[in-house]
Amino acid sequence: MIRLVGVLVVIVGLGLRLNPLLVVIVAGFSSGLAGGMGPYEILEAIGTAFVTNRYMSLFILTLPVIGLLERHGLREQAELFIMKLKGATAGRIMLLYMVFRQATSAVGLQLGGHPTFIRPIISPMAEGAVAKGRTLPQAVLDEIRGMAAAAENYGNFFGQLIFIAAGGLLLIKGVMEQAGYSVDLLSMALYAVPTALAALALATVRYTMFDRRMKNLSLESEEENR
Amino acid sequence: MKITLDHMYVVTGLLLMVFALRSFLDKNNAKRVGTAVFWALYGVTFLFGKIIPDGIIGGMVVLMAVIASCKGLGSGFYGEASKEEKTREAKKFGNRLFLPTLIIPVVTFLVAKFTSLGALVGLGLGSIAGLIAVVLLTGNGIGTAVNEGRRLIDAIGWAVILSQFLAALGFLFDKAGVGGVIAQMVSSVVPTGSALATVIAYCVGMALFTMIMGNAFAAFAVITTGIGIPLVIVMHGANPAIAGVIGMLSGYCGTLMTPMAANFNVVPAALLEMEDKNGVIKAQIATAVPMLCVNIALMYFLAF
């Protein structure tokens, strides 16, 4: 039971809204010590994992490209582009992106995600579709951006296991085979399809409701302006 | 010479070093020293991560956490373009502005598909190709691009390293045997006679442990060996392939609901400059909870 002290530190620390980096360090040290490791051994474990997981932060390389494009009006162009399209709503743009993301990850393509699509293109387009040239308050912007970031996650998570060489499927195969069960990648990929379809249906409902909310919201503010 | 991931790490490290230098020289950043030291330490882990002893890297990582939690990072002056300028530029360049951003995923795809270099090297090469394209398109120098990159990374702040941090925590949890204890606790309270109860325990266990670890892959081995295999597969005879896939997908429902999955939930909130750092998670809960129920139903009806 004492081994769970690290989990407790994480839950309490994040609950108290302490800096997550600090919470993680304290949690790491406490579970390491509880597991019988020495302080230097814990530092070594942190260092090893930090270095082997550098790939998680390679998106830093895309920042100069996106930043310079933003200087030359990338966001503004994304908004203009959407305002010219009839019938383009924020929810439809996000849903379309989710379908694109599900389809690409189902054939094994990992194309980047939040830094390459959501920040520069999808979110500005959705914001433009809601704003129609007006300025939106930060709370509304936050809501649109949260929904846009979610489209990337839904598409990625509920599409990737359809790809028969997906890392997730290989891991399942490995764990099952270690326990003495032989499992077939193709049939596993097939059984990922029902969840993918359910996610798509649910997202369609949610993005449609989101559009309705955004539409009512804009009516309200127009009335206030009168 | 074959291009490897290590080359991409060197390029990232050099970029971070330039961010550090520019932050240090930025008199408008009230916290220029803390910001510079933070990016420099991070740069060193990219440049020399494999050479410096792991314990020293661990110490540097702790130092970065201390700088961040003492609010040692700030933002500076980037000579940002005004809204009017940006609108004028957008009119001038039109949809050509999308080209460099699209070059990044296209090159990533081509490299991943037609070479043996892998998707991550592809992302790095795509970024370099995108950089060349944007410099040619706009006529700005690389220096301006790097400065705009610094504007973005300062907006994200310490959250940039959170994903790597959490990976280190997961590694420590694993070494301390946290997973086994949790699997044991869950299986001791579940009514094992009911197939549905064991399915719920497996799926909810995957979601909860993924929320703790921030990673469904890390949760999978632990919860599947602790709950899935003994209770769902051995005791009630579920099909291992079907139970395994839907178990993993239940874990992904947990990923949608936790700040521990930083690279999916916290980093995007920072990248999109959202005020509410949990805004992405809040948007996702109303999808994740019903999806977990769907997965429980699917496993119950398909796997037996």
Short mmCIF file of C-alpha atoms in Angstrom, two decimals:
data_model
loop_
_atom_site.label_atom_id
_atom_site.label_comp_id
_atom_site.label_asym_id
_atom_site.label_seq_id
_atom_site.Cartn_x
_atom_site.Cartn_y
_atom_site.Cartn_z
CA MET A 1 0.00 0.00 0.00
CA ILE A 2 2.85 2.40 0.84
CA ARG A 3 3.82 2.13 -2.84
CA LEU A 4 0.71 4.12 -3.76
CA VAL A 5 2.08 7.24 -2.03
CA GLY A 6 3.22 8.62 -5.41
CA VAL A 7 -0.30 8.30 -6.81
CA LEU A 8 -1.64 10.12 -3.76
CA VAL A 9 0.90 12.93 -4.21
CA VAL A 10 -0.21 13.37 -7.84
CA ILE A 11 -3.91 13.51 -6.98
CA VAL A 12 -3.46 15.88 -4.03
CA GLY A 13 -0.84 18.04 -5.79
CA LEU A 14 -2.89 18.54 -8.95
CA GLY A 15 -6.00 19.07 -6.81
CA LEU A 16 -4.23 21.88 -4.94
CA ARG A 17 -3.23 23.35 -8.34
CA LEU A 18 0.48 23.24 -7.52
CA ASN A 19 2.87 23.46 -10.47
CA PRO A 20 2.58 20.06 -12.25
CA LEU A 21 6.36 19.77 -12.73
CA LEU A 22 6.89 20.10 -8.99
CA VAL A 23 4.09 17.62 -8.26
CA VAL A 24 5.63 15.10 -10.65
CA ILE A 25 9.11 15.44 -9.12
CA VAL A 26 7.80 14.98 -5.58
CA ALA A 27 5.59 12.06 -6.65
CA GLY A 28 8.50 10.45 -8.47
CA PHE A 29 10.79 10.73 -5.48
CA SER A 30 8.20 9.47 -3.02
CA SER A 31 7.24 6.40 -5.05
CA GLY A 32 10.89 5.69 -5.79
CA LEU A 33 11.83 5.87 -2.10
CA ALA A 34 8.77 3.80 -1.15
CA GLY A 35 9.86 1.23 -3.73
CA GLY A 36 13.28 0.98 -2.06
CA MET A 37 15.34 3.08 -4.49
CA GLY A 38 18.12 5.45 -3.41
CA PRO A 39 18.06 9.21 -4.28
CA TYR A 40 20.77 8.97 -6.95
CA GLU A 41 19.08 5.90 -8.41
CA ILE A 42 15.88 7.94 -8.70
CA LEU A 43 17.73 10.80 -10.44
CA GLU A 44 19.18 8.23 -12.84
CA ALA A 45 15.73 6.82 -13.59
CA ILE A 46 14.35 10.33 -14.22
CA GLY A 47 17.30 11.17 -16.47
CA THR A 48 17.02 7.94 -18.48
CA ALA A 49 13.28 8.29 -19.08
CA PHE A 50 13.57 12.01 -19.86
CA VAL A 51 16.24 11.38 -22.50
CA THR A 52 14.56 8.34 -24.12
CA ASN A 53 11.29 10.27 -24.43
CA ARG A 54 12.76 13.32 -26.16
CA TYR A 55 10.82 12.34 -29.29
CA MET A 56 7.65 13.60 -27.56
CA SER A 57 8.93 17.16 -27.89
CA LEU A 58 10.17 17.09 -31.50
CA PHE A 59 7.21 19.31 -32.46
CA ILE A 60 9.43 22.20 -31.27
CA LEU A 61 10.97 22.04 -34.76
CA THR A 62 7.66 23.11 -36.32
CA LEU A 63 7.34 26.27 -34.22
CA PRO A 64 9.52 28.62 -36.32
CA VAL A 65 7.51 27.68 -39.45
CA ILE A 66 4.12 28.23 -37.80
CA GLY A 67 5.31 31.38 -36.02
CA LEU A 68 6.61 33.05 -39.18
CA LEU A 69 3.44 32.14 -41.10
CA GLU A 70 1.37 33.67 -38.31
CA ARG A 71 3.37 36.88 -38.68
CA HIS A 72 2.24 36.97 -42.29
CA GLY A 73 -1.42 36.43 -41.53
CA LEU A 74 -1.93 32.64 -41.46
CA ARG A 75 -4.72 32.84 -38.86
CA GLU A 76 -6.36 35.77 -40.62
CA GLN A 77 -6.26 33.88 -43.92
CA ALA A 78 -7.80 30.78 -42.32
CA GLU A 79 -10.67 32.96 -41.05
CA LEU A 80 -11.12 34.68 -44.44
CA PHE A 81 -11.11 31.30 -46.20
CA ILE A 82 -13.93 30.00 -44.01
CA MET A 83 -16.03 33.17 -44.24
CA LYS A 84 -16.13 32.70 -48.03
CA LEU A 85 -17.46 29.13 -47.71
CA LYS A 86 -21.23 28.93 -47.42
CA GLY A 87 -22.52 26.54 -44.76
CA ALA A 88 -19.15 26.13 -43.04
CA THR A 89 -19.71 26.05 -39.28
CA ALA A 90 -17.17 25.52 -36.53
CA GLY A 91 -18.64 22.11 -35.63
CA ARG A 92 -18.63 20.90 -39.25
CA ILE A 93 -15.00 21.94 -39.72
CA MET A 94 -13.96 20.06 -36.57
CA LEU A 95 -16.01 16.99 -37.49
CA LEU A 96 -14.54 16.96 -40.98
CA TYR A 97 -11.06 17.15 -39.47
CA MET A 98 -11.89 14.27 -37.11
CA VAL A 99 -12.99 12.10 -40.05
CA PHE A 100 -9.79 13.02 -41.90
CA ARG A 101 -7.77 12.13 -38.79
CA GLN A 102 -9.58 8.81 -38.24
CA ALA A 103 -9.08 7.88 -41.88
CA THR A 104 -5.38 8.79 -41.92
CA SER A 105 -4.57 7.02 -38.66
CA ALA A 106 -6.57 3.95 -39.79
CA VAL A 107 -4.06 3.61 -42.64
CA GLY A 108 -1.12 4.22 -40.31
CA LEU A 109 -0.35 7.88 -40.95
CA GLN A 110 0.85 10.00 -38.05
CA LEU A 111 0.98 13.51 -39.47
CA GLY A 112 1.61 15.70 -36.45
CA GLY A 113 -1.67 16.94 -35.05
CA HIS A 114 -2.06 19.89 -32.71
CA PRO A 115 0.99 21.91 -33.80
CA THR A 116 0.69 21.19 -37.53
CA PHE A 117 -3.09 21.33 -38.04
CA ILE A 118 -5.08 22.56 -35.04
CA ARG A 119 -3.17 25.73 -34.09
CA PRO A 120 -2.42 27.05 -37.57
CA ILE A 121 -5.50 25.94 -39.54
CA ILE A 122 -8.45 24.21 -37.85
CA SER A 123 -8.82 26.40 -34.76
CA PRO A 124 -8.53 29.74 -36.65
CA MET A 125 -11.07 28.48 -39.21
CA ALA A 126 -13.50 27.46 -36.46
CA GLU A 127 -12.97 30.76 -34.63
CA GLY A 128 -13.60 32.63 -37.86
CA ALA A 129 -16.79 30.67 -38.50
CA VAL A 130 -18.17 31.63 -35.08
CA ALA A 131 -16.86 35.20 -34.98
CA LYS A 132 -17.87 36.26 -38.50
CA GLY A 133 -15.59 39.26 -38.19
CA ARG A 134 -16.42 40.18 -34.58
CA THR A 135 -14.10 39.85 -31.60
CA LEU A 136 -14.93 36.94 -29.30
CA PRO A 137 -14.38 36.93 -25.51
CA GLN A 138 -11.59 34.67 -24.22
CA ALA A 139 -14.05 32.24 -22.58
CA VAL A 140 -15.73 31.55 -25.93
CA LEU A 141 -12.35 31.28 -27.67
CA ASP A 142 -11.29 28.75 -25.02
CA GLU A 143 -14.39 26.69 -25.67
CA ILE A 144 -13.86 26.66 -29.44
CA ARG A 145 -10.18 25.81 -29.06
CA GLY A 146 -10.93 23.00 -26.59
CA MET A 147 -13.39 21.44 -29.03
CA ALA A 148 -10.88 21.83 -31.88
CA ALA A 149 -8.07 20.17 -29.92
CA ALA A 150 -10.50 17.37 -29.00
CA ALA A 151 -11.21 16.61 -32.68
CA GLU A 152 -7.55 15.71 -33.12
CA ASN A 153 -7.59 13.41 -30.08
CA TYR A 154 -10.86 11.67 -31.02
CA GLY A 155 -9.68 10.99 -34.56
CA ASN A 156 -6.27 9.81 -33.42
CA PHE A 157 -7.37 7.54 -30.55
CA PHE A 158 -10.48 6.07 -32.17
CA GLY A 159 -8.86 5.45 -35.54
CA GLN A 160 -5.35 4.18 -34.87
CA LEU A 161 -6.13 0.59 -33.80
CA ILE A 162 -7.80 -0.07 -37.18
CA PHE A 163 -4.31 -0.01 -38.69
CA ILE A 164 -2.98 -3.56 -38.52
CA ALA A 165 0.60 -2.52 -37.75
CA ALA A 166 -0.43 -0.01 -35.05
CA GLY A 167 1.86 0.13 -32.01
CA GLY A 168 -1.15 -0.44 -29.74
CA LEU A 169 -2.09 -3.71 -31.49
CA LEU A 170 1.49 -4.96 -31.34
CA LEU A 171 1.51 -4.26 -27.61
CA ILE A 172 -1.77 -6.15 -27.08
CA LYS A 173 -0.35 -9.06 -29.09
CA GLY A 174 2.80 -9.04 -26.98
CA VAL A 175 0.95 -9.03 -23.65
CA MET A 176 -1.50 -11.74 -24.77
CA GLU A 177 1.25 -13.97 -26.14
CA GLN A 178 3.24 -13.65 -22.95
CA ALA A 179 0.16 -15.03 -21.18
CA GLY A 180 -0.05 -17.91 -23.65
CA TYR A 181 -2.79 -16.66 -26.03
CA SER A 182 -2.09 -16.28 -29.73
CA VAL A 183 -4.06 -13.40 -31.22
CA ASP A 184 -4.38 -12.30 -34.83
CA LEU A 185 -3.62 -8.66 -35.76
CA LEU A 186 -6.20 -8.55 -38.55
CA SER A 187 -9.10 -9.66 -36.38
CA MET A 188 -8.04 -7.26 -33.63
CA ALA A 189 -8.02 -4.38 -36.13
CA LEU A 190 -11.52 -5.42 -37.22
CA TYR A 191 -12.84 -5.26 -33.66
CA ALA A 192 -11.54 -1.71 -33.34
CA VAL A 193 -14.07 -0.62 -35.98
CA PRO A 194 -17.29 -0.62 -33.86
CA THR A 195 -15.71 1.74 -31.30
CA ALA A 196 -14.46 3.98 -34.12
CA LEU A 197 -17.96 4.23 -35.61
CA ALA A 198 -19.51 4.89 -32.20
CA ALA A 199 -16.98 7.67 -31.57
CA LEU A 200 -17.81 9.22 -34.93
CA ALA A 201 -21.56 9.10 -34.20
CA LEU A 202 -21.12 10.60 -30.74
CA ALA A 203 -18.81 13.33 -32.04
CA THR A 204 -21.38 14.19 -34.74
CA VAL A 205 -23.99 14.73 -32.02
CA ARG A 206 -21.63 16.78 -29.88
CA TYR A 207 -20.38 19.01 -32.70
CA THR A 208 -23.92 19.58 -33.93
CA MET A 209 -24.97 20.62 -30.42
CA PHE A 210 -21.88 22.82 -30.22
CA ASP A 211 -22.88 24.62 -33.43
CA ARG A 212 -26.36 25.20 -32.05
CA ARG A 213 -24.88 26.65 -28.85
CA MET A 214 -22.53 28.92 -30.77
CA LYS A 215 -25.41 30.10 -32.95
CA ASN A 216 -27.57 31.01 -29.94
CA LEU A 217 -24.58 32.69 -28.38
CA SER A 218 -24.07 34.96 -31.37
CA LEU A 219 -27.77 35.90 -31.39
CA GLU A 220 -27.55 36.90 -27.75
CA SER A 221 -24.61 39.20 -28.27
CA GLU A 222 -26.25 40.78 -31.33
CA GLU A 223 -29.31 41.56 -29.24
CA GLU A 224 -27.09 43.10 -26.61
CA ASN A 225 -25.56 45.33 -29.24
CA ARG A 226 -28.92 46.66 -30.36
CA MET B 1 25.34 9.03 -44.09
CA LYS B 2 21.94 7.96 -42.89
CA ILE B 3 19.82 10.60 -41.19
CA THR B 4 18.73 9.38 -37.75
CA LEU B 5 16.61 10.59 -34.89
CA ASP B 6 19.81 11.69 -33.14
CA HIS B 7 20.40 14.28 -35.87
CA MET B 8 16.90 15.65 -35.26
CA TYR B 9 17.69 15.88 -31.55
CA VAL B 10 20.84 17.88 -32.35
CA VAL B 11 18.85 20.31 -34.52
CA THR B 12 16.22 20.68 -31.77
CA GLY B 13 18.98 21.21 -29.18
CA LEU B 14 20.61 23.92 -31.30
CA LEU B 15 17.25 25.65 -31.79
CA LEU B 16 16.68 25.60 -28.02
CA MET B 17 20.16 27.04 -27.47
CA VAL B 18 19.33 29.94 -29.81
CA PHE B 19 16.04 30.45 -27.91
CA ALA B 20 18.09 30.54 -24.69
CA LEU B 21 20.60 33.06 -26.07
CA ARG B 22 17.89 35.32 -27.47
CA SER B 23 15.94 35.12 -24.20
CA PHE B 24 19.08 36.12 -22.30
CA LEU B 25 19.58 39.15 -24.56
CA ASP B 26 15.88 40.15 -24.39
CA LYS B 27 15.88 43.13 -22.01
CA ASN B 28 12.05 43.24 -22.17
CA ASN B 29 11.78 39.86 -20.46
CA ALA B 30 11.73 40.55 -16.71
CA LYS B 31 12.72 36.92 -16.11
CA ARG B 32 15.32 36.71 -18.88
CA VAL B 33 17.89 34.80 -16.81
CA GLY B 34 15.47 32.10 -15.61
CA THR B 35 13.99 31.73 -19.08
CA ALA B 36 17.43 31.49 -20.69
CA VAL B 37 18.73 28.94 -18.17
CA PHE B 38 15.59 26.82 -18.58
CA TRP B 39 15.83 26.61 -22.39
CA ALA B 40 19.61 26.11 -22.22
CA LEU B 41 19.29 23.16 -19.81
CA TYR B 42 16.62 21.69 -22.05
CA GLY B 43 18.85 22.24 -25.09
CA VAL B 44 21.69 20.40 -23.37
CA THR B 45 19.47 17.34 -22.79
CA PHE B 46 18.81 17.24 -26.56
CA LEU B 47 22.42 17.86 -27.60
CA PHE B 48 24.26 15.67 -25.08
CA GLY B 49 21.54 13.50 -23.56
CA LYS B 50 23.31 10.30 -24.58
CA ILE B 51 26.78 11.42 -23.39
CA ILE B 52 26.07 12.99 -19.99
CA PRO B 53 25.50 10.41 -17.18
CA ASP B 54 21.78 9.81 -16.51
CA GLY B 55 22.04 10.93 -12.88
CA ILE B 56 23.36 14.35 -13.94
CA ILE B 57 20.55 14.70 -16.52
CA GLY B 58 18.13 13.79 -13.72
CA GLY B 59 19.61 16.62 -11.63
CA MET B 60 19.20 19.05 -14.53
CA VAL B 61 15.58 17.95 -14.92
CA VAL B 62 14.95 18.64 -11.23
CA LEU B 63 16.57 22.07 -11.63
CA MET B 64 14.23 22.84 -14.55
CA ALA B 65 11.25 21.87 -12.38
CA VAL B 66 12.51 24.20 -9.63
CA ILE B 67 12.92 27.13 -12.06
CA ALA B 68 9.40 26.54 -13.42
CA SER B 69 7.72 26.19 -10.05
CA CYS B 70 9.41 29.35 -8.74
CA LYS B 71 7.77 31.10 -11.72
CA GLY B 72 11.19 31.73 -13.23
CA LEU B 73 9.95 31.79 -16.84
CA GLY B 74 8.62 34.92 -18.50
CA SER B 75 7.81 36.28 -21.92
CA GLY B 76 9.72 39.00 -23.72
CA PHE B 77 9.52 41.18 -26.81
CA TYR B 78 9.24 39.56 -30.21
CA GLY B 79 8.52 42.52 -32.51
CA GLU B 80 5.14 41.00 -33.24
CA ALA B 81 3.18 42.18 -36.29
CA SER B 82 0.00 44.15 -35.61
CA LYS B 83 -3.44 42.82 -36.49
CA GLU B 84 -3.68 45.29 -39.41
CA GLU B 85 -0.30 44.21 -40.77
CA LYS B 86 -1.29 40.55 -40.52
CA THR B 87 -4.59 41.15 -42.34
CA ARG B 88 -2.73 43.04 -45.07
CA GLU B 89 -0.22 40.20 -45.38
CA ALA B 90 -3.05 37.64 -45.52
CA LYS B 91 -4.61 39.56 -48.44
CA LYS B 92 -1.23 39.69 -50.18
CA PHE B 93 -0.33 36.00 -49.84
CA GLY B 94 -3.81 34.42 -49.81
CA ASN B 95 -4.05 30.66 -49.63
CA ARG B 96 -0.36 30.26 -50.45
CA LEU B 97 0.15 30.72 -46.68
CA PHE B 98 -1.21 27.20 -46.14
CA LEU B 99 1.46 25.60 -48.33
CA PRO B 100 4.36 25.56 -45.82
CA THR B 101 2.14 24.13 -43.07
CA LEU B 102 0.98 21.39 -45.43
CA ILE B 103 4.54 20.60 -46.49
CA ILE B 104 5.28 19.38 -42.93
CA PRO B 105 2.71 16.52 -42.85
CA VAL B 106 3.26 15.66 -46.53
CA VAL B 107 7.02 15.26 -46.06
CA THR B 108 6.41 13.37 -42.79
CA PHE B 109 4.16 10.97 -44.68
CA LEU B 110 6.50 10.51 -47.65
CA VAL B 111 9.51 9.85 -45.43
CA ALA B 112 7.56 7.43 -43.22
CA LYS B 113 6.11 5.56 -46.21
CA PHE B 114 8.94 5.41 -48.71
CA THR B 115 12.12 5.41 -46.62
CA SER B 116 13.34 3.45 -43.63
CA LEU B 117 13.94 6.62 -41.58
CA GLY B 118 10.68 6.60 -39.63
CA ALA B 119 7.89 9.13 -39.05
CA LEU B 120 9.75 11.14 -36.38
CA VAL B 121 12.72 11.81 -38.67
CA GLY B 122 10.06 12.65 -41.27
CA LEU B 123 8.56 15.24 -38.94
CA GLY B 124 11.99 16.80 -38.48
CA LEU B 125 12.74 16.83 -42.22
CA GLY B 126 9.23 18.16 -42.88
CA SER B 127 9.84 21.03 -40.47
CA ILE B 128 13.09 21.90 -42.23
CA ALA B 129 11.36 21.75 -45.63
CA GLY B 130 8.53 23.90 -44.25
CA LEU B 131 11.08 26.41 -42.94
CA ILE B 132 12.75 26.68 -46.35
CA ALA B 133 9.33 27.14 -47.96
CA VAL B 134 8.20 29.87 -45.57
CA VAL B 135 11.49 31.75 -45.90
CA LEU B 136 11.22 31.65 -49.71
CA LEU B 137 7.54 32.65 -49.61
CA THR B 138 7.83 35.59 -47.23
CA GLY B 139 11.35 36.78 -47.95
CA ASN B 140 12.13 36.87 -44.22
CA GLY B 141 15.36 35.43 -42.87
CA ILE B 142 15.76 32.32 -40.71
CA GLY B 143 16.47 34.68 -37.79
CA THR B 144 12.94 36.11 -37.96
CA ALA B 145 11.51 32.59 -38.12
CA VAL B 146 13.50 31.54 -35.05
CA ASN B 147 12.31 34.64 -33.20
CA GLU B 148 8.67 33.81 -34.03
CA GLY B 149 9.36 30.26 -32.84
CA ARG B 150 10.60 31.72 -29.56
CA ARG B 151 7.35 33.69 -29.27
CA LEU B 152 5.41 30.41 -29.53
CA ILE B 153 7.60 28.39 -27.17
CA ASP B 154 7.46 31.15 -24.54
CA ALA B 155 3.65 31.09 -24.87
CA ILE B 156 3.68 27.35 -24.19
CA GLY B 157 6.22 27.75 -21.38
CA TRP B 158 7.20 24.91 -19.07
CA ALA B 159 4.35 22.74 -20.41
CA VAL B 160 6.69 21.89 -23.32
CA ILE B 161 8.60 19.44 -21.12
CA LEU B 162 5.62 18.09 -19.17
CA SER B 163 5.10 15.04 -21.43
CA GLN B 164 8.70 13.90 -20.97
CA PHE B 165 8.39 14.54 -17.25
CA LEU B 166 5.32 12.36 -16.97
CA ALA B 167 7.02 9.61 -18.94
CA ALA B 168 9.74 9.66 -16.27
CA LEU B 169 7.10 9.45 -13.54
CA GLY B 170 5.45 6.47 -15.27
CA PHE B 171 8.84 4.75 -15.38
CA LEU B 172 9.29 5.32 -11.62
CA PHE B 173 5.74 4.13 -10.82
CA ASP B 174 6.48 1.01 -12.81
CA LYS B 175 9.76 0.40 -10.98
CA ALA B 176 8.04 0.89 -7.62
CA GLY B 177 5.37 -1.70 -8.52
CA VAL B 178 2.37 0.66 -8.30
CA GLY B 179 0.41 -1.19 -11.01
CA GLY B 180 0.42 -4.58 -9.33
CA VAL B 181 -0.96 -3.12 -6.10
CA ILE B 182 -3.82 -1.39 -7.94
CA ALA B 183 -4.71 -4.48 -10.00
CA GLN B 184 -4.76 -6.55 -6.80
CA MET B 185 -7.00 -4.04 -5.02
CA VAL B 186 -9.52 -3.92 -7.88
CA SER B 187 -9.72 -7.68 -8.32
CA SER B 188 -10.28 -8.14 -4.59
CA VAL B 189 -13.45 -5.98 -4.57
CA VAL B 190 -15.09 -7.15 -7.82
CA PRO B 191 -17.90 -9.77 -7.67
CA THR B 192 -16.13 -12.28 -9.90
CA GLY B 193 -19.18 -14.47 -10.50
CA SER B 194 -20.71 -11.98 -12.90
CA ALA B 195 -19.13 -11.69 -16.36
CA LEU B 196 -20.50 -8.16 -16.73
CA ALA B 197 -18.95 -7.08 -13.41
CA THR B 198 -15.52 -8.33 -14.51
CA VAL B 199 -15.87 -6.54 -17.87
CA ILE B 200 -16.76 -3.30 -16.07
CA ALA B 201 -13.81 -3.77 -13.70
CA TYR B 202 -11.43 -4.32 -16.64
CA CYS B 203 -12.67 -1.37 -18.74
CA VAL B 204 -13.03 1.08 -15.85
CA GLY B 205 -9.72 -0.14 -14.42
CA MET B 206 -8.02 0.58 -17.77
CA ALA B 207 -9.56 4.07 -17.89
CA LEU B 208 -8.65 4.90 -14.27
CA PHE B 209 -5.12 3.54 -14.37
CA THR B 210 -4.56 5.33 -17.69
CA MET B 211 -5.67 8.53 -15.99
CA ILE B 212 -3.05 7.95 -13.27
CA MET B 213 -0.26 6.98 -15.65
CA GLY B 214 -1.30 9.35 -18.43
CA ASN B 215 -0.66 6.59 -20.94
CA ALA B 216 -2.89 3.70 -22.02
CA PHE B 217 0.10 1.65 -23.19
CA ALA B 218 1.65 1.78 -19.71
CA ALA B 219 -1.68 0.85 -18.12
CA PHE B 220 -2.42 -1.98 -20.54
CA ALA B 221 0.15 -4.56 -19.46
CA VAL B 222 -0.58 -3.96 -15.78
CA ILE B 223 -4.40 -4.00 -15.86
CA THR B 224 -4.62 -6.76 -18.47
CA THR B 225 -2.38 -9.13 -16.51
CA GLY B 226 -3.93 -8.07 -13.21
CA ILE B 227 -7.64 -8.01 -14.14
CA GLY B 228 -8.30 -8.72 -17.84
CA ILE B 229 -6.62 -12.10 -18.18
CA PRO B 230 -7.45 -13.76 -14.81
CA LEU B 231 -11.05 -12.51 -14.51
CA VAL B 232 -12.42 -11.73 -17.99
CA ILE B 233 -10.51 -14.21 -20.15
CA VAL B 234 -9.67 -17.20 -17.91
CA MET B 235 -12.67 -17.17 -15.57
CA HIS B 236 -15.39 -16.20 -18.05
CA GLY B 237 -13.82 -17.32 -21.32
CA ALA B 238 -13.72 -14.05 -23.28
CA ASN B 239 -11.95 -13.97 -26.65
CA PRO B 240 -8.47 -12.52 -25.87
CA ALA B 241 -8.16 -10.58 -29.15
CA ILE B 242 -11.51 -8.82 -28.74
CA ALA B 243 -11.14 -8.19 -25.00
CA GLY B 244 -7.62 -6.87 -25.56
CA VAL B 245 -8.55 -4.35 -28.26
CA ILE B 246 -11.61 -3.04 -26.45
CA GLY B 247 -9.62 -2.91 -23.19
CA MET B 248 -7.04 -0.70 -24.90
CA LEU B 249 -9.77 1.53 -26.35
CA SER B 250 -11.24 1.89 -22.83
CA GLY B 251 -7.81 3.12 -21.77
CA TYR B 252 -7.99 5.79 -24.50
CA CYS B 253 -11.23 7.04 -22.89
CA GLY B 254 -9.13 7.64 -19.77
CA THR B 255 -6.47 9.45 -21.82
CA LEU B 256 -9.12 11.98 -22.86
CA MET B 257 -9.86 12.87 -19.22
CA THR B 258 -6.48 13.38 -17.55
CA PRO B 259 -3.91 16.17 -17.28
CA MET B 260 -1.33 13.37 -16.94
CA ALA B 261 -1.67 12.78 -20.70
CA ALA B 262 0.07 16.11 -21.15
CA ASN B 263 0.98 15.88 -24.81
CA PHE B 264 -2.67 15.33 -25.76
CA ASN B 265 -4.42 17.63 -23.28
CA VAL B 266 -2.17 20.14 -21.52
CA VAL B 267 0.38 21.00 -24.22
CA PRO B 268 -2.39 21.70 -26.80
CA ALA B 269 -4.14 24.02 -24.30
CA ALA B 270 -0.86 25.92 -23.94
CA LEU B 271 -0.15 25.79 -27.67
CA LEU B 272 -3.60 27.26 -28.42
CA GLU B 273 -3.03 29.93 -25.74
CA MET B 274 -6.15 28.94 -23.80
CA GLU B 275 -6.74 30.62 -20.47
CA ASP B 276 -8.16 27.43 -18.95
CA LYS B 277 -5.36 24.86 -18.99
CA ASN B 278 -7.91 22.08 -18.43
CA GLY B 279 -10.16 23.37 -21.23
CA VAL B 280 -9.31 20.50 -23.59
CA ILE B 281 -10.14 17.90 -20.92
CA LYS B 282 -13.43 19.65 -20.10
CA ALA B 283 -14.41 19.56 -23.77
CA GLN B 284 -13.64 15.84 -23.91
CA ILE B 285 -15.35 14.46 -20.78
CA ALA B 286 -18.83 14.41 -22.33
CA THR B 287 -17.42 12.21 -25.11
CA ALA B 288 -15.08 10.07 -23.02
CA VAL B 289 -17.63 8.87 -20.43
CA PRO B 290 -20.26 7.69 -22.97
CA MET B 291 -17.48 6.10 -25.05
CA LEU B 292 -16.34 4.13 -21.99
CA CYS B 293 -19.90 2.83 -21.58
CA VAL B 294 -20.00 1.93 -25.29
CA ASN B 295 -16.75 -0.02 -24.90
CA ILE B 296 -18.09 -1.90 -21.86
CA ALA B 297 -21.21 -2.88 -23.85
CA LEU B 298 -19.16 -3.85 -26.91
CA MET B 299 -16.81 -6.05 -24.89
CA TYR B 300 -19.74 -7.70 -23.09
CA PHE B 301 -21.64 -8.49 -26.29
CA LEU B 302 -18.76 -9.23 -28.69
CA ALA B 303 -16.11 -11.00 -26.63
CA PHE B 304 -18.14 -13.88 -25.20
#
